[in-house]
Coordinates of N, CA, C and O in Angstrom, one line a residue:
X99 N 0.8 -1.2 0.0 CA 0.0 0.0 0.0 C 0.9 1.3 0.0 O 0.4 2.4 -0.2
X100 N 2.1 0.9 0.2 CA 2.9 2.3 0.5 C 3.0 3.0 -1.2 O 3.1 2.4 -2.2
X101 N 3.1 4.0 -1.1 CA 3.2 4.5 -2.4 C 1.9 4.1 -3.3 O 1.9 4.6 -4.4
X102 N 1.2 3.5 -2.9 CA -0.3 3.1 -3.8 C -1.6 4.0 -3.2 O -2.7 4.5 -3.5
X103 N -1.0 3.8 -2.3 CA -2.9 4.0 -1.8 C -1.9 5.6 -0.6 O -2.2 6.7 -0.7
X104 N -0.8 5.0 0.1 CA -0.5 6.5 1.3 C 0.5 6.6 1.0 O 1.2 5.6 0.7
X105 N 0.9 7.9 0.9 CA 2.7 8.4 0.8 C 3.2 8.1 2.3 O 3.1 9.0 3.1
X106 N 3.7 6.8 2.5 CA 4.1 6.3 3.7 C 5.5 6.3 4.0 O 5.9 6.3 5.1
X107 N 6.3 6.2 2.8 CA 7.6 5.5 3.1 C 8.2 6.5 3.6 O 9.2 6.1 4.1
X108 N 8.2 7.7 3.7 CA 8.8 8.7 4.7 C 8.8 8.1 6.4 O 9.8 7.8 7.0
X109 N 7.3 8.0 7.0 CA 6.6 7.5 8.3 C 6.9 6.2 8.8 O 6.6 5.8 9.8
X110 N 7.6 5.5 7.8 CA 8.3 4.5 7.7 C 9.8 4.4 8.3 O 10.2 3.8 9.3
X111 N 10.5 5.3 7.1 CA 11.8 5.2 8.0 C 11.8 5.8 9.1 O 12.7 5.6 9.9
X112 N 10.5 6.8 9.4 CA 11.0 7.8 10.7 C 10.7 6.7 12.0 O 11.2 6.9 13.2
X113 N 9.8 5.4 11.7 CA 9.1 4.9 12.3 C 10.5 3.7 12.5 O 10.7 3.0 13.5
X114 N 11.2 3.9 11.7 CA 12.6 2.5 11.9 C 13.5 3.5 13.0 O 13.8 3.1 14.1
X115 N 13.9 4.8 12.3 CA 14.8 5.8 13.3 C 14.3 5.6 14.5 O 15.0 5.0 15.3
X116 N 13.2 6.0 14.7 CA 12.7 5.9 16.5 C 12.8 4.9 17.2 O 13.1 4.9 18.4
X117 N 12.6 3.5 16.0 CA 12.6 2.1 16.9 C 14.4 1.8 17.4 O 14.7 1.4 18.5
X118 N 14.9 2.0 16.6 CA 16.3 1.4 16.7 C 16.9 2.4 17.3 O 18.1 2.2 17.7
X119 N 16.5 3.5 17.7 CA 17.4 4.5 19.1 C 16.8 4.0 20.4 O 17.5 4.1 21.5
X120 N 15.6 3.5 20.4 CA 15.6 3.1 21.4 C 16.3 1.8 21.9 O 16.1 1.2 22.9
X121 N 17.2 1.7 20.9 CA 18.1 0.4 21.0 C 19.6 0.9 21.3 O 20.5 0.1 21.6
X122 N 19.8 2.2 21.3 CA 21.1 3.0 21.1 C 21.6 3.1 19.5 O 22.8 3.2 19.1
X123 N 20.2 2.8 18.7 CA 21.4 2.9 17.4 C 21.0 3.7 16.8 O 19.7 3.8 16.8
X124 N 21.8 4.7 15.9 CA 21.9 5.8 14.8 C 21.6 5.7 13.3 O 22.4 5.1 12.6
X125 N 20.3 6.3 12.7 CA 20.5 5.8 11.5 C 19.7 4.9 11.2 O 20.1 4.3 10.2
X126 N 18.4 4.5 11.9 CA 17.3 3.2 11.5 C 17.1 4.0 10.5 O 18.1 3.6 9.9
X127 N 16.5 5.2 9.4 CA 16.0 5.6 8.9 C 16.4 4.9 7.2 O 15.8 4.3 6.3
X128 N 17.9 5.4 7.3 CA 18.7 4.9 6.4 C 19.2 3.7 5.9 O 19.8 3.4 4.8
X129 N 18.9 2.9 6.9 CA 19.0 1.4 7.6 C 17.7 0.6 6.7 O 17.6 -0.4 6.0
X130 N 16.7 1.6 7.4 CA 15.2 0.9 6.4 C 15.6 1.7 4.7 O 15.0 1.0 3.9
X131 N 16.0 2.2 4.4 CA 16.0 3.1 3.2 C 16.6 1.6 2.1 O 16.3 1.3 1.0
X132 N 17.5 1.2 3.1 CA 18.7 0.3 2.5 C 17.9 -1.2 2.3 O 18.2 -2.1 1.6
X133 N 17.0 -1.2 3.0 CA 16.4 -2.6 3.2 C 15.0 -2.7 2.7 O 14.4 -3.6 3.1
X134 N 14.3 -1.8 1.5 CA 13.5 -1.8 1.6 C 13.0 -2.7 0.8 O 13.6 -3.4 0.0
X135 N 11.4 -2.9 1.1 CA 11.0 -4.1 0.3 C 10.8 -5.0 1.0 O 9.7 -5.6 0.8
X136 N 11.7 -5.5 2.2 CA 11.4 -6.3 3.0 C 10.7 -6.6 4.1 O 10.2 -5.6 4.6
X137 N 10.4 -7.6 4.6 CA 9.3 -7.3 5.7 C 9.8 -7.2 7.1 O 10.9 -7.7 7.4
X138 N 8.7 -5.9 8.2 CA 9.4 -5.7 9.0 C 10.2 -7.2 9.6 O 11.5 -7.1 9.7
X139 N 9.8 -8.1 9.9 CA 10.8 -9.4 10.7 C 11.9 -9.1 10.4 O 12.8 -8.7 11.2
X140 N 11.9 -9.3 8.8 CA 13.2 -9.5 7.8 C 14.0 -8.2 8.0 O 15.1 -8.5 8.4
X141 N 13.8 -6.7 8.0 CA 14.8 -5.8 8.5 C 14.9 -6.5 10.1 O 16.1 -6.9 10.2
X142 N 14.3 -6.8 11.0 CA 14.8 -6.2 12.3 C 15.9 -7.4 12.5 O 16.8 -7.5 13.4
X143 N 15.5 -8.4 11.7 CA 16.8 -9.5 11.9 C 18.0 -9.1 11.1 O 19.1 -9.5 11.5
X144 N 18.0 -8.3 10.0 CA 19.5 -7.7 9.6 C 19.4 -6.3 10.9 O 20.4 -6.3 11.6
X145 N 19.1 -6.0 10.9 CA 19.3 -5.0 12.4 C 20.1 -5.4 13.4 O 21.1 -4.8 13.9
X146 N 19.5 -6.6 13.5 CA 20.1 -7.5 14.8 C 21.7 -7.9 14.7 O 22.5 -8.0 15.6
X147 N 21.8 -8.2 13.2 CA 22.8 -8.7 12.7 C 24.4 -7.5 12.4 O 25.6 -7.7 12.5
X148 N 23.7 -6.6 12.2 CA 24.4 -5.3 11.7 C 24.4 -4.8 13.0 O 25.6 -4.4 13.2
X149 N 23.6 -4.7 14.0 CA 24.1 -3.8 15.0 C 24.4 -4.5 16.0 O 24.6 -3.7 16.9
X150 N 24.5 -6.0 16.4 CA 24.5 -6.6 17.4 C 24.1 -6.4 18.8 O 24.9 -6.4 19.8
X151 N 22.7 -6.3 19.0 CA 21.8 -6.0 20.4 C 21.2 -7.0 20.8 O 21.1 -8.0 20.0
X152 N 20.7 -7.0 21.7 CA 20.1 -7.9 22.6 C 18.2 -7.5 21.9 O 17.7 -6.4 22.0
X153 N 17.8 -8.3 21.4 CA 16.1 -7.8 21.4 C 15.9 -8.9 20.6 O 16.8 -9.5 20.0
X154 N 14.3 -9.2 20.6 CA 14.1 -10.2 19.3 C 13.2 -9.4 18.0 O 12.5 -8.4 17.9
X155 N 13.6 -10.4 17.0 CA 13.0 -9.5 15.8 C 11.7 -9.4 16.0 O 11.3 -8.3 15.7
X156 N 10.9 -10.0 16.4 CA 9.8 -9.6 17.3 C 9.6 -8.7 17.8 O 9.0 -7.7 17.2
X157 N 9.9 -8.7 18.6 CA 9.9 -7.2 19.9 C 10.4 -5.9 18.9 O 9.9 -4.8 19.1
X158 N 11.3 -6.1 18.1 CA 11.3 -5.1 17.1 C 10.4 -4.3 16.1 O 10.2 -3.1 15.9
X159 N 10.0 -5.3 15.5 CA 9.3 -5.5 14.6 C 7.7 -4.5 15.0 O 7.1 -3.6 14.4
X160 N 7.3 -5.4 16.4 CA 6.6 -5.0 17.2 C 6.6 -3.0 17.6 O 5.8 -2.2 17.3
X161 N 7.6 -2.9 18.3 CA 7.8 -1.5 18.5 C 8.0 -0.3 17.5 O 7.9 0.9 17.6
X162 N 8.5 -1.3 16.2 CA 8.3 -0.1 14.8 C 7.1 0.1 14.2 O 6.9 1.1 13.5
X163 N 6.1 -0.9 14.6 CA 4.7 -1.0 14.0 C 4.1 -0.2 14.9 O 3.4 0.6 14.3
X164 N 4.2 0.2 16.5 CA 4.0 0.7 17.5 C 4.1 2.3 16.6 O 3.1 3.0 16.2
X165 N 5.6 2.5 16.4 CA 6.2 4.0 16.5 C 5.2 4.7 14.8 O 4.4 5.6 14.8
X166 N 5.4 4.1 14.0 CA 4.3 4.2 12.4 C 3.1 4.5 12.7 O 2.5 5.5 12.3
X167 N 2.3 3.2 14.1 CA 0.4 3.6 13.6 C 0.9 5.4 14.7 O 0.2 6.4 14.4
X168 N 1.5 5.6 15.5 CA 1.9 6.7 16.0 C 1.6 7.9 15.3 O 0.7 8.7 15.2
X169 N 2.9 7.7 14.5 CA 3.6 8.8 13.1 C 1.8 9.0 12.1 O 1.1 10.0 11.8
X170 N 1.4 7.6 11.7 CA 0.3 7.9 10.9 C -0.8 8.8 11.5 O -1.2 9.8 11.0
X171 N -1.1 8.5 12.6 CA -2.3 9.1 13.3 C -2.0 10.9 13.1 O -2.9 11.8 13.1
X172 N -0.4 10.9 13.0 CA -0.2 12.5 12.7 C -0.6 13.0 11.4 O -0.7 14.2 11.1
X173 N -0.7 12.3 10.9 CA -1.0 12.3 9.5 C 0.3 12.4 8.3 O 1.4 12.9 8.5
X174 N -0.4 11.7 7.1 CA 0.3 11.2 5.8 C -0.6 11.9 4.6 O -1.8 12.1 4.7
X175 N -0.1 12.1 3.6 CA -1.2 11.9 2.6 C -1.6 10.9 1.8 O -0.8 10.3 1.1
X176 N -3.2 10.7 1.7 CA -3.7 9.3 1.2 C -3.2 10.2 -0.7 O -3.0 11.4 -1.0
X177 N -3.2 9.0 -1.4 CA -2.6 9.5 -3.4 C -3.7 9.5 -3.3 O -4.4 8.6 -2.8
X178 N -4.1 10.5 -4.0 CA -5.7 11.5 -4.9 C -5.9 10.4 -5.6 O -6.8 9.8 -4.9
X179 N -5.6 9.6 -6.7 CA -5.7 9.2 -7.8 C -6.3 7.4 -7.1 O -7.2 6.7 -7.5
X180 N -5.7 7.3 -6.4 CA -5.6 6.1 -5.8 C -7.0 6.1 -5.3 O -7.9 5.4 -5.9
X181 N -7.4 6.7 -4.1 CA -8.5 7.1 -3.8 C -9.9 7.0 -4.7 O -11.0 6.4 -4.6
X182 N -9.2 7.7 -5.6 CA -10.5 8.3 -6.6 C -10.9 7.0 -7.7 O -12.1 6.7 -8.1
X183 N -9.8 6.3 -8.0 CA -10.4 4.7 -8.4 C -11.0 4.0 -7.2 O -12.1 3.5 -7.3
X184 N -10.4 4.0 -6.2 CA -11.3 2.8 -5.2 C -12.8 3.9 -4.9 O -13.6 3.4 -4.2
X185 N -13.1 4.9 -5.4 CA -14.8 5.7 -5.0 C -15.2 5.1 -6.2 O -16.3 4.4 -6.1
X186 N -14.3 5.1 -7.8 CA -15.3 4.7 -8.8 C -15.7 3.3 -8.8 O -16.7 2.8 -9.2
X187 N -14.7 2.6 -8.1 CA -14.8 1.0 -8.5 C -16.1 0.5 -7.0 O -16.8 -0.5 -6.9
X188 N -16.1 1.3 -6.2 CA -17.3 1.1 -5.2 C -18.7 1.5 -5.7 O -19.6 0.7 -5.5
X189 N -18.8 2.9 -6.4 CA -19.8 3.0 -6.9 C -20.5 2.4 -7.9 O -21.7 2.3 -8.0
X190 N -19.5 2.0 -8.7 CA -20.2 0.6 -10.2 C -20.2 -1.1 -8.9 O -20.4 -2.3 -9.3
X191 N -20.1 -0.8 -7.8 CA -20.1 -2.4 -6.9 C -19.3 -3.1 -7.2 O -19.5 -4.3 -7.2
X192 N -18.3 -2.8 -7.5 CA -17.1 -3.9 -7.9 C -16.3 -4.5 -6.9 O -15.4 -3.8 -6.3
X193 N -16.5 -5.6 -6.8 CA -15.9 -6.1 -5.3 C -13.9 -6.1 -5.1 O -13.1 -6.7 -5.9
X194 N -13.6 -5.7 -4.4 CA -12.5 -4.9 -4.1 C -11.5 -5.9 -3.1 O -12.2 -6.2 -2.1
X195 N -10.3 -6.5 -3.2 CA -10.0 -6.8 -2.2 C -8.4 -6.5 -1.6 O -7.8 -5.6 -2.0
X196 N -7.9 -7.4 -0.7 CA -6.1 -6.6 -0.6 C -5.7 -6.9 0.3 O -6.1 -6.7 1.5
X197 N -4.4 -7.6 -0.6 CA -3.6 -8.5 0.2 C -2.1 -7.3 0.7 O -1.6 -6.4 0.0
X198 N -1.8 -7.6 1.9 CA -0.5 -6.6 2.0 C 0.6 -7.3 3.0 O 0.0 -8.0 3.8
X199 N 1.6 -7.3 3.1 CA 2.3 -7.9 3.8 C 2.4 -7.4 5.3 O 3.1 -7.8 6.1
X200 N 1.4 -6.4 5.5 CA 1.6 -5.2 6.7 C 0.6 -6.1 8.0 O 0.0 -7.1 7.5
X201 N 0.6 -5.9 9.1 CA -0.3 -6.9 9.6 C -1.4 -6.2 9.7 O -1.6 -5.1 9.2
X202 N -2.1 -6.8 10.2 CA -4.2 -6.5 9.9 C -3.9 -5.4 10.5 O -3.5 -4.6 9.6
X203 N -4.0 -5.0 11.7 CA -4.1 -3.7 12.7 C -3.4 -2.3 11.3 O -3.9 -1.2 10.9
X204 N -2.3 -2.8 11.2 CA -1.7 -1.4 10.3 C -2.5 -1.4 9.2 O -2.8 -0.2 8.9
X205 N -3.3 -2.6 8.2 CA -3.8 -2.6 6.9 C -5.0 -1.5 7.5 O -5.3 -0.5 7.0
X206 N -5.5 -2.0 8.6 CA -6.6 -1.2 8.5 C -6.9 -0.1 9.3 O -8.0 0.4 9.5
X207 N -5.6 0.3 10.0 CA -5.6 2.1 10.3 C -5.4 2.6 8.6 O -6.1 3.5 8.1
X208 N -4.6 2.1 8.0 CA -4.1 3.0 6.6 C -5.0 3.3 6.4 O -5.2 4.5 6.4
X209 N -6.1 2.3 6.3 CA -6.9 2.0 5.2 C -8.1 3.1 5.3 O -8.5 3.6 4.3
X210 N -8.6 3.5 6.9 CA -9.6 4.0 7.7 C -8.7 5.2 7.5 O -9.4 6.2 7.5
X211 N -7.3 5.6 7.4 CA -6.9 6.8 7.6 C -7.5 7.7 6.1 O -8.0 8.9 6.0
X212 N -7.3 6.7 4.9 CA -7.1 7.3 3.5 C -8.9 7.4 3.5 O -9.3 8.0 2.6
X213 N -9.7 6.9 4.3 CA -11.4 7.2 4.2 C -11.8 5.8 2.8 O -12.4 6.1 1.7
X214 N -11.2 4.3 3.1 CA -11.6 3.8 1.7 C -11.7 2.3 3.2 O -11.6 1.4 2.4
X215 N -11.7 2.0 3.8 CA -11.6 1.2 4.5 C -13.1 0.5 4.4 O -13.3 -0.7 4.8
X216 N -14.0 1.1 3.8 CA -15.2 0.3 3.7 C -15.8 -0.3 2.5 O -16.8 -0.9 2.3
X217 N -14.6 0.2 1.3 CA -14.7 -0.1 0.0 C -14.0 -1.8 -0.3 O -13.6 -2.2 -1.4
X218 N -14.1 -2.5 0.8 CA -12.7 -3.7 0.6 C -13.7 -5.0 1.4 O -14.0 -5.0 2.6
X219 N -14.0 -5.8 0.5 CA -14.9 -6.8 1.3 C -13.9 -8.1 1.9 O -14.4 -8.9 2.7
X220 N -12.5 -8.2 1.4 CA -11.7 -8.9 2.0 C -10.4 -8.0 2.3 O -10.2 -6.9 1.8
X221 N -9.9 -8.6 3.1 CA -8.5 -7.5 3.3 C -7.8 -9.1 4.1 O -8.4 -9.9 4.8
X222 N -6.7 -9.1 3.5 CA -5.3 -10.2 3.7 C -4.7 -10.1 4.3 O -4.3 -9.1 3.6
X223 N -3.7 -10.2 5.5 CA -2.5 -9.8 6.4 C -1.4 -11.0 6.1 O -1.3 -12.2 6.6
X224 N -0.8 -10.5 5.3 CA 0.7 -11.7 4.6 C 1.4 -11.7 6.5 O 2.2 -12.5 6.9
X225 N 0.9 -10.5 7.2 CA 1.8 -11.1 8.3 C 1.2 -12.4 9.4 O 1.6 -13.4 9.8
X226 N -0.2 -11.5 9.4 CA -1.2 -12.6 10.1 C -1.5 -13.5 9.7 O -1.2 -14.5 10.3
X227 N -2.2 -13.7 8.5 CA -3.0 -15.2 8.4 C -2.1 -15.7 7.2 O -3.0 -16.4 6.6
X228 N -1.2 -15.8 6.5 CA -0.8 -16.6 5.4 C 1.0 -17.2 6.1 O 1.8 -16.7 6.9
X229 N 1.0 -18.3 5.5 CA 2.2 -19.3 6.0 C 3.6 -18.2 5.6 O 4.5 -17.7 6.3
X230 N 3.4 -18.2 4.2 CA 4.7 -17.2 4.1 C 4.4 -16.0 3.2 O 3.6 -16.0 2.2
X231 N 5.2 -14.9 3.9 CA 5.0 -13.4 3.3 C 5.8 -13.1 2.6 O 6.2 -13.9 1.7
X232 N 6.3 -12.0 2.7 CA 6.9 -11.5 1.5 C 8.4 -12.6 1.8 O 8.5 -13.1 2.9
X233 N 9.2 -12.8 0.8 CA 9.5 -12.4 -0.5 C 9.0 -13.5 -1.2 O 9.0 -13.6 -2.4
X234 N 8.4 -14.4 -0.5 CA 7.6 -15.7 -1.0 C 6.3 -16.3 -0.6 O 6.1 -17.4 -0.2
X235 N 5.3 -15.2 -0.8 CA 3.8 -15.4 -0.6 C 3.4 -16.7 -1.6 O 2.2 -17.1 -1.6

């Protein structure tokens, strides 16, 4: 959804910066910049790896998802264009659905933040309910 539906990947890295100082480290922002594409697990175990700390990718993973629905609530901008297809494709009833690798809780603040969260009669969590997520859904 990033770049599709919210200009997120800013609230993203600020959301990696915050997590990984609270670790003593410098530079999560740049860190996610370098990693992108991957899922949070997948950065906070090269994190782990690169910065050598005590935490599990869990607990990481966990607290950057924390520091994001944060940053979001401040607000992002939902893409005009993006928007304005999911109003036409609700108005002709066209059943709508979306899979994302983000877990359920973040799919569907985004989703409630951009005002389309009721246009989607299924919604997928590659983190929650499917065996494997990205880079091999």
């Amino acid at each position: 959804m990033d770049g599709t539906l919210l200009d997120s990947e800013l609230l993203k890295a600020l959301a990696w910066k915050q997590t990984l100082e609270e670790y003593g480290i410098n530079g999560g922002d740049e860190f996610y910049r370098r990693n992108l594409g991957n899922t949070s697990i997948e950065i906070a175990n090269r994190a782990l790896k690169a910065f050598s700390f005590l935490a599990s990718p869990e607990e990481i993973s966990s607290k950057k998802e924390e520091n994001y629905l944060k940053l979001l609530k401040k607000g992002t901008e939902p893409i005009n264009s993006t928007v304005s297809f999911l109003k036409l494709m609700a108005r002709e009833k066209t059943k709508i659905g979306l899979a994302s690798s983000e877990s359920k809780n973040t799919i569907i603040e985004q989703l409630k933040f951009a005002g389309v969260f009721d246009f989607f009669e299924i919604i997928v969590s590659g983190k929650n309910e499917v065996e494997r997520n990205k880079p091999d859904p």
